[in-house]
DNA sequence: GTCTATAATTCGATAGAC
DNA sequence: GTCTATCGAATTATAGAC
């Protein structure tokens, strides 16, 4: 949900007819897939248009620019609020399981793969990932240990979770790809648990 | 060492005069820095020429193409052979310390940062990272535990080491950047030790 | 060996007909 | 609302004078 249909782009005013809604959604879906697969730089407006089955010029008309489209599409919401009520003894495994589900699920983290794929090429993609961890991961980790070590603990958790995503979904290192979710949750969960609580 | 001066590019035959050697090295250095900072896509041949203080057309003349230059420059050698003789009880900390030195040292891993920066944009950068781990990391990890679990153990080590590099050098997540080398070696070394030996 | 000039593409973005 | 046609800028790569 929340593809923010009502959110007007700062350009040509445009009514939200049923058809325009479908077109906008088609563009966003195609953009997400291509940004995620090829990263920001290697994805062209023309490619997105072709995949969405609409004219490339419509993309500019709807979103104003390629950058604006990327910003619209790369808004990860890790939905970690679900974990707030979990007891801290299982925070490690819970975090890993949650992340795997986010990456492999239908919504695919709503943008995290897109960002990670483009973090090296898009100017602010790295900054957005930083924001995500500060705003969404840090608060959760904070409560799992002494407050004064919270930044370090959150940072360590970030290295392991991002490294897992990088190796499994971007670089596709064979044994990491082949590993079952259960093994990952158990093995890496133990690491995350230690990072989150003891640092 | 081993900037492979004698290695002829498959193009215009060219004598290796002292001047041409200097030019070639200047190009390689500038390319490494820019590829490492901005990734493959955002680095232009013109930028490299400007930084090297030579004409952009010389780059094509010397290396044939931008892709060929990238391939020439992105040949990481982790030099893990130094670790072969270390006792396995300290393999975790040794690996992390070695990696940090590689990333932060003069030679900067001779290409690993370049590759990681470009893994999302350059077609074969991800493949090269896979090769690096299979050829260089895997053999070292193999000896640290039961052979049948070697791939999984090496894969787990990869997630943590690459995640550390990603968070600290590419995404620059503040607490990870601020963390001292000693703390990183100790904390993450403990994780790598467990992955390398027990899986 | 080096540089000037430019060819040949490709991209993002726009104008305007319908 | 959608598409055709195209602009202007940027890129890699080449040709040829010096």
Coordinates of C-alpha atoms (C1' of nucleotides) in Angstrom, one line a residue:
Chain A
X1 CA 0.0 0.0 0.0
X2 CA 0.9 3.6 0.2
X3 CA 2.1 4.2 -3.3
X4 CA 1.0 7.7 -2.5
X5 CA -1.2 8.3 -5.4
X6 CA -2.3 11.7 -4.1
X7 CA 1.2 12.9 -3.7
X8 CA 1.5 15.4 -6.5
X9 CA 4.8 15.8 -8.3
X10 CA 6.0 19.4 -8.5
X11 CA 5.3 19.7 -12.2
X12 CA 2.4 19.6 -14.6
X13 CA -0.8 19.3 -12.5
X14 CA -2.4 16.0 -13.4
X15 CA -5.7 14.5 -12.6
X16 CA -5.7 11.1 -11.0
X17 CA -7.9 9.2 -13.4
X18 CA -8.1 5.4 -13.2
X19 CA -5.9 5.2 -16.3
X20 CA -3.3 7.6 -15.0
X21 CA -3.1 5.6 -11.8
X22 CA -2.4 2.5 -13.7
X23 CA 0.2 4.1 -15.8
X24 CA 1.9 5.6 -12.8
X25 CA 1.9 2.2 -11.0
X26 CA 3.3 0.5 -14.2
X27 CA 6.1 3.0 -14.3
X28 CA 7.0 2.6 -10.6
X29 CA 7.0 -1.2 -10.9
X30 CA 9.2 -1.3 -13.9
X31 CA 11.5 1.3 -12.4
X32 CA 11.8 -0.7 -9.2
X33 CA 12.7 -3.9 -11.1
X34 CA 15.2 -2.2 -13.3
X35 CA 16.9 -0.1 -10.7
X36 CA 17.1 -3.2 -8.5
X37 CA 18.6 -5.3 -11.2
X38 CA 20.9 -2.9 -12.9
X39 CA 21.4 0.0 -10.5
X40 CA 20.6 3.6 -11.2
X41 CA 23.2 4.5 -13.8
X42 CA 22.6 1.5 -16.1
X43 CA 18.8 2.0 -16.0
X44 CA 17.6 4.4 -18.7
X45 CA 14.3 6.1 -18.9
X46 CA 13.8 4.4 -22.2
X47 CA 14.3 1.0 -20.6
X48 CA 11.7 1.8 -18.0
X49 CA 9.2 3.0 -20.6
X50 CA 9.7 -0.1 -22.7
X51 CA 9.2 -2.4 -19.7
X52 CA 6.2 -0.6 -18.5
X53 CA 4.8 -0.6 -22.0
X54 CA 4.4 3.2 -22.2
X55 CA 6.2 6.0 -23.9
X56 CA 9.5 7.1 -22.2
X57 CA 8.3 10.7 -22.3
X58 CA 5.5 9.9 -20.0
X59 CA 8.0 9.1 -17.3
X60 CA 9.2 12.6 -17.3
X61 CA 5.7 13.9 -17.5
X62 CA 4.6 11.9 -14.5
X63 CA 7.7 12.2 -12.3
X64 CA 9.6 15.2 -13.6
X65 CA 12.9 13.5 -13.9
X66 CA 14.8 10.3 -13.6
X67 CA 16.2 11.4 -10.2
X68 CA 12.7 12.2 -8.9
X69 CA 11.4 8.8 -10.0
X70 CA 14.3 7.1 -8.2
X71 CA 13.6 9.0 -5.1
X72 CA 10.0 8.1 -5.3
X73 CA 10.8 4.4 -5.7
X74 CA 13.7 4.1 -3.3
X75 CA 12.0 4.7 0.0
X76 CA 12.7 1.7 2.1
X77 CA 10.5 1.0 5.0
X78 CA 11.9 -1.8 7.0
X79 CA 8.8 -2.0 9.2
X80 CA 10.8 -2.8 12.2
X81 CA 8.1 -1.6 14.5
X82 CA 6.8 -5.2 14.4
X83 CA 10.0 -6.1 16.4
X84 CA 9.6 -3.5 19.1
X85 CA 7.6 -5.8 21.3
X86 CA 9.9 -8.8 20.9
X87 CA 11.9 -9.8 23.9
X88 CA 15.6 -8.9 23.6
X89 CA 16.8 -12.5 23.9
X90 CA 15.6 -13.2 20.4
X91 CA 16.4 -9.9 18.8
X92 CA 19.2 -11.2 16.7
X93 CA 17.3 -14.0 15.0
X94 CA 14.3 -11.9 14.7
X95 CA 16.2 -9.1 13.0
X96 CA 17.8 -11.5 10.5
X97 CA 14.5 -13.3 9.8
X98 CA 12.8 -10.0 9.3
X99 CA 15.5 -8.8 6.9
X100 CA 15.4 -12.0 4.8
X101 CA 11.6 -11.8 4.6
X102 CA 11.9 -8.1 3.5
X103 CA 14.4 -9.0 0.8
X104 CA 12.7 -12.0 -0.5
X105 CA 9.1 -11.1 0.0
X106 CA 6.7 -9.7 -2.4
X107 CA 7.4 -6.0 -1.7
X108 CA 11.1 -6.7 -1.6
X109 CA 11.8 -4.3 1.2
X110 CA 10.1 -1.6 -0.8
X111 CA 13.4 -0.1 -1.9
X112 CA 16.3 -1.5 0.1
X113 CA 17.5 -3.6 -2.8
X114 CA 17.1 -0.7 -5.1
X115 CA 19.2 1.5 -2.8
X116 CA 21.9 -1.1 -2.2
X117 CA 22.2 -1.7 -6.0
X118 CA 22.6 2.0 -6.6
X119 CA 24.5 3.1 -3.5
X120 CA 27.7 3.3 -5.5
X121 CA 26.4 5.2 -8.4
X122 CA 23.6 7.4 -7.2
X123 CA 24.7 10.4 -5.3
X124 CA 22.4 10.1 -2.4
X125 CA 21.6 6.4 -2.3
X126 CA 24.3 5.9 0.3
X127 CA 23.0 8.7 2.3
X128 CA 19.5 7.3 2.2
X129 CA 20.8 4.0 3.5
X130 CA 22.6 5.8 6.3
X131 CA 19.3 7.5 7.1
X132 CA 17.4 4.2 7.1
X133 CA 19.8 2.7 9.7
X134 CA 19.8 5.8 11.9
X135 CA 16.0 6.2 11.8
X136 CA 14.9 2.6 11.8
X137 CA 17.6 0.2 13.0
X138 CA 19.2 2.4 15.6
X139 CA 16.1 2.9 17.8
X140 CA 15.5 -0.9 17.9
X141 CA 19.1 -1.7 18.8
X142 CA 19.2 1.1 21.4
X143 CA 16.9 -0.8 23.7
X144 CA 18.9 -4.0 23.6
X145 CA 21.9 -2.8 25.6
X146 CA 23.5 0.1 27.4
X147 CA 22.6 3.4 25.7
X148 CA 26.2 4.7 25.6
X149 CA 27.2 1.9 23.3
X150 CA 24.1 2.0 21.1
X151 CA 25.7 3.6 18.0
X152 CA 28.5 1.1 18.0
X153 CA 26.1 -1.8 18.5
X154 CA 23.8 -0.5 15.7
X155 CA 26.8 0.0 13.4
X156 CA 28.0 -3.6 14.0
X157 CA 24.6 -4.9 13.3
X158 CA 24.6 -2.9 10.1
X159 CA 27.8 -4.4 8.8
X160 CA 26.5 -7.9 9.2
X161 CA 23.0 -7.4 7.8
X162 CA 24.2 -5.3 4.9
X163 CA 27.0 -7.7 4.2
X164 CA 24.5 -10.6 4.1
X165 CA 22.3 -8.7 1.7
X166 CA 25.3 -7.8 -0.5
X167 CA 26.7 -11.3 -0.6
X168 CA 23.4 -13.0 -1.1
X169 CA 21.4 -10.7 -3.4
X170 CA 23.9 -8.4 -5.1
X171 CA 27.2 -10.3 -5.5
X172 CA 25.4 -13.7 -5.4
X173 CA 28.3 -15.6 -3.8
X174 CA 27.2 -19.2 -4.4
X175 CA 27.4 -20.7 -0.9
X176 CA 25.6 -17.7 0.5
X177 CA 22.9 -18.0 -2.1
X178 CA 22.5 -21.7 -1.5
X179 CA 22.3 -21.4 2.2
X180 CA 18.8 -22.0 3.7
X181 CA 16.9 -19.3 5.4
X182 CA 16.9 -21.3 8.6
X183 CA 20.7 -21.7 8.7
X184 CA 21.2 -18.0 8.0
X185 CA 18.7 -17.0 10.7
X186 CA 20.4 -19.2 13.2
X187 CA 24.1 -18.6 12.4
X188 CA 24.0 -14.9 11.5
X189 CA 21.3 -14.3 14.1
X190 CA 23.7 -15.4 16.8
X191 CA 26.2 -12.7 15.6
X192 CA 23.6 -10.0 15.4
X193 CA 22.4 -11.0 18.9
X194 CA 25.9 -10.5 20.2
X195 CA 26.4 -7.2 18.4
X196 CA 23.0 -5.8 19.4
X197 CA 23.4 -6.6 23.1
X198 CA 27.0 -6.6 24.0
X199 CA 28.7 -4.7 21.1
Chain B
X1 CA 55.0 -3.9 -7.9
X2 CA 53.5 -5.8 -10.7
X3 CA 51.8 -3.0 -12.6
X4 CA 52.5 -5.3 -15.5
X5 CA 54.4 -2.9 -17.7
X6 CA 55.3 -5.5 -20.2
X7 CA 51.8 -6.7 -20.5
X8 CA 50.8 -5.6 -24.0
X9 CA 47.3 -4.4 -24.6
X10 CA 45.7 -6.0 -27.7
X11 CA 45.9 -2.8 -29.7
X12 CA 48.4 -0.5 -31.3
X13 CA 51.8 -1.9 -30.6
X14 CA 53.6 0.5 -28.5
X15 CA 57.2 0.7 -27.3
X16 CA 57.8 0.9 -23.5
X17 CA 59.8 4.0 -23.3
X18 CA 60.4 5.6 -20.0
X19 CA 57.9 8.3 -20.8
X20 CA 55.2 5.9 -21.9
X21 CA 55.7 3.9 -18.7
X22 CA 55.1 7.1 -16.7
X23 CA 52.1 7.9 -18.7
X24 CA 50.7 4.5 -18.3
X25 CA 51.2 4.5 -14.6
X26 CA 49.7 7.9 -14.3
X27 CA 46.6 6.7 -16.1
X28 CA 46.3 3.6 -13.9
X29 CA 46.6 5.6 -10.7
X30 CA 44.1 8.2 -11.7
X31 CA 41.7 5.5 -12.9
X32 CA 42.0 3.6 -9.7
X33 CA 41.3 6.6 -7.6
X34 CA 38.3 7.7 -9.6
X35 CA 36.8 4.2 -10.1
X36 CA 37.2 3.7 -6.3
X37 CA 35.6 7.0 -5.4
X38 CA 32.8 7.2 -7.9
X39 CA 32.4 3.7 -9.3
X40 CA 32.6 2.7 -12.9
X41 CA 29.7 4.5 -14.5
X42 CA 30.3 7.9 -13.0
X43 CA 33.9 7.9 -13.9
X44 CA 34.5 9.2 -17.4
X45 CA 37.5 8.8 -19.6
X46 CA 37.8 12.6 -19.6
X47 CA 37.9 12.7 -15.9
X48 CA 40.7 10.2 -15.8
X49 CA 42.7 12.1 -18.4
X50 CA 42.2 15.4 -16.5
X51 CA 43.4 13.9 -13.2
X52 CA 46.3 12.1 -14.8
X53 CA 47.2 15.3 -16.6
X54 CA 47.2 13.8 -20.0
X55 CA 44.8 13.8 -23.0
X56 CA 41.7 11.6 -22.8
X57 CA 42.4 10.1 -26.1
X58 CA 45.7 8.7 -24.8
X59 CA 43.7 6.4 -22.5
X60 CA 42.0 4.7 -25.4
X61 CA 45.4 4.6 -27.2
X62 CA 47.1 2.9 -24.2
X63 CA 44.3 0.6 -23.0
X64 CA 42.0 0.2 -25.9
X65 CA 38.7 1.0 -24.1
X66 CA 37.3 2.2 -20.8
X67 CA 36.3 -1.4 -20.1
X68 CA 39.8 -2.7 -20.7
X69 CA 41.3 -0.1 -18.4
X70 CA 38.8 -1.1 -15.7
X71 CA 39.7 -4.7 -16.1
X72 CA 43.4 -3.8 -15.9
X73 CA 43.0 -1.8 -12.7
X74 CA 40.5 -4.0 -10.9
X75 CA 42.6 -7.0 -10.2
X76 CA 42.5 -7.4 -6.5
X77 CA 45.1 -9.5 -4.8
X78 CA 44.3 -9.9 -1.2
X79 CA 47.7 -11.4 -0.5
X80 CA 46.2 -13.9 1.9
X81 CA 49.2 -16.2 1.5
X82 CA 50.7 -14.3 4.4
X83 CA 48.1 -15.8 6.6
X84 CA 48.6 -19.4 5.6
X85 CA 51.1 -20.0 8.4
X86 CA 49.1 -18.4 11.1
X87 CA 47.7 -20.8 13.7
X88 CA 43.9 -21.2 13.3
X89 CA 43.1 -19.9 16.8
X90 CA 43.8 -16.3 15.6
X91 CA 42.5 -16.7 12.0
X92 CA 39.5 -14.5 12.7
X93 CA 41.3 -11.5 14.0
X94 CA 44.1 -12.0 11.5
X95 CA 41.7 -11.9 8.6
X96 CA 40.0 -8.8 9.8
X97 CA 43.3 -7.0 10.5
X98 CA 44.6 -8.0 7.2
X99 CA 41.5 -6.7 5.4
X100 CA 41.5 -3.4 7.2
X101 CA 45.2 -2.9 6.3
X102 CA 44.4 -3.8 2.7
X103 CA 41.6 -1.3 2.5
X104 CA 43.4 1.5 4.3
X105 CA 46.9 0.8 3.1
X106 CA 48.8 2.5 0.4
X107 CA 47.8 0.0 -2.3
X108 CA 44.2 -0.1 -1.1
X109 CA 43.8 -3.7 -1.8
X110 CA 44.9 -3.2 -5.3
X111 CA 41.4 -3.1 -6.6
X112 CA 38.9 -4.5 -4.0
X113 CA 37.5 -1.0 -3.3
X114 CA 37.3 -0.4 -7.0
X115 CA 35.4 -3.6 -7.5
X116 CA 33.0 -3.1 -4.6
X117 CA 32.2 0.4 -5.7
X118 CA 31.4 -0.9 -9.2
X119 CA 29.9 -4.2 -8.4
X120 CA 26.4 -2.9 -9.1
X121 CA 27.2 -1.1 -12.3
X122 CA 29.9 -2.9 -14.1
X123 CA 28.8 -6.1 -15.6
X124 CA 31.5 -8.4 -14.4
X125 CA 32.6 -6.6 -11.2
X126 CA 30.4 -8.8 -9.1
X127 CA 31.7 -11.9 -10.9
X128 CA 35.3 -10.8 -10.2
X129 CA 34.5 -10.5 -6.5
X130 CA 33.0 -14.0 -6.5
X131 CA 36.2 -15.2 -8.1
X132 CA 38.4 -13.4 -5.5
X133 CA 36.6 -15.2 -2.7
X134 CA 36.6 -18.5 -4.3
X135 CA 40.3 -18.4 -5.3
X136 CA 41.7 -16.5 -2.3
X137 CA 39.5 -16.6 0.7
X138 CA 38.1 -20.1 0.3
X139 CA 41.4 -22.0 0.4
X140 CA 42.4 -20.2 3.6
X141 CA 39.1 -20.9 5.3
X142 CA 39.1 -24.5 4.2
X143 CA 41.9 -25.4 6.5
X144 CA 40.2 -23.9 9.6
X145 CA 37.5 -26.5 9.9
X146 CA 35.8 -29.6 8.5
X147 CA 36.2 -29.7 4.7
X148 CA 32.6 -30.5 4.0
X149 CA 31.4 -27.2 5.6
X150 CA 34.1 -25.1 3.9
X151 CA 31.9 -23.4 1.4
X152 CA 29.4 -22.3 4.0
X153 CA 32.1 -21.2 6.3
X154 CA 33.8 -19.2 3.6
X155 CA 30.5 -17.7 2.6
X156 CA 29.7 -16.6 6.1
X157 CA 33.1 -15.0 6.4
X158 CA 32.5 -13.2 3.1
X159 CA 29.2 -11.7 4.4
X160 CA 30.9 -10.2 7.4
X161 CA 34.1 -8.9 5.7
X162 CA 32.3 -7.5 2.7
X163 CA 29.6 -6.0 5.0
X164 CA 32.3 -4.3 7.1
X165 CA 33.9 -2.8 3.9
X166 CA 30.5 -1.7 2.6
X167 CA 29.5 0.0 5.8
X168 CA 32.8 1.6 6.6
X169 CA 34.2 2.6 3.2
X170 CA 31.3 2.8 0.8
X171 CA 28.2 3.7 2.7
X172 CA 30.2 5.4 5.4
X173 CA 27.8 4.7 8.3
X174 CA 29.1 7.1 11.0
X175 CA 29.6 4.8 14.0
X176 CA 31.3 2.2 11.7
X177 CA 33.6 4.9 10.3
X178 CA 34.4 6.2 13.8
X179 CA 35.2 2.8 15.2
X180 CA 38.9 2.2 15.9
X181 CA 40.7 -0.6 14.1
X182 CA 41.4 -2.3 17.3
X183 CA 37.8 -2.5 18.3
X184 CA 36.8 -3.8 14.9
X185 CA 39.6 -6.4 14.8
X186 CA 38.5 -7.7 18.2
X187 CA 34.7 -7.6 17.8
X188 CA 34.3 -8.6 14.2
X189 CA 37.3 -10.9 14.5
X190 CA 35.4 -12.9 17.0
X191 CA 32.6 -13.3 14.5
X192 CA 34.9 -14.3 11.7
X193 CA 36.7 -16.7 13.9
X194 CA 33.4 -18.5 14.7
X195 CA 32.3 -18.5 11.0
X196 CA 35.7 -19.8 9.8
X197 CA 36.0 -22.6 12.3
X198 CA 32.5 -23.7 13.3
X199 CA 30.3 -22.3 10.5
Chain C
dG1 C1' 54.0 10.3 -28.4
dT2 C1' 50.8 13.9 -27.9
dC3 C1' 47.1 16.7 -28.9
dT4 C1' 43.1 18.8 -31.8
dA5 C1' 39.0 18.0 -33.9
dT6 C1' 35.3 15.3 -34.6
dA7 C1' 32.7 11.1 -35.6
dA8 C1' 29.1 8.1 -33.7
dT9 C1' 26.1 7.0 -30.0
dT10 C1' 23.3 7.5 -26.3
dC11 C1' 21.1 9.8 -22.8
dG12 C1' 17.6 12.9 -20.3
dA13 C1' 14.3 16.1 -21.3
dT14 C1' 11.1 19.1 -24.2
dA15 C1' 7.8 20.8 -27.8
dG16 C1' 3.8 20.1 -30.0
dA17 C1' 0.4 17.4 -32.9
dC18 C1' -3.5 14.6 -32.0
Chain D
dG1 C1' -3.4 11.6 -21.9
dT2 C1' -0.3 9.7 -25.2
dC3 C1' 2.9 9.6 -28.8
dT4 C1' 6.2 11.4 -32.6
dA5 C1' 10.0 13.9 -33.3
dT6 C1' 13.8 16.1 -31.8
dC7 C1' 16.9 19.0 -29.1
dG8 C1' 21.1 19.7 -26.4
dA9 C1' 24.4 17.7 -23.7
dA10 C1' 27.4 14.1 -22.6
dT11 C1' 29.8 10.1 -23.6
dT12 C1' 33.3 6.7 -25.9
dA13 C1' 36.2 6.2 -29.5
dT14 C1' 38.7 7.5 -33.9
dA15 C1' 41.4 10.1 -37.6
dG16 C1' 45.0 12.7 -38.5
dA17 C1' 48.1 16.8 -38.0
dC18 C1' 52.3 17.9 -35.6

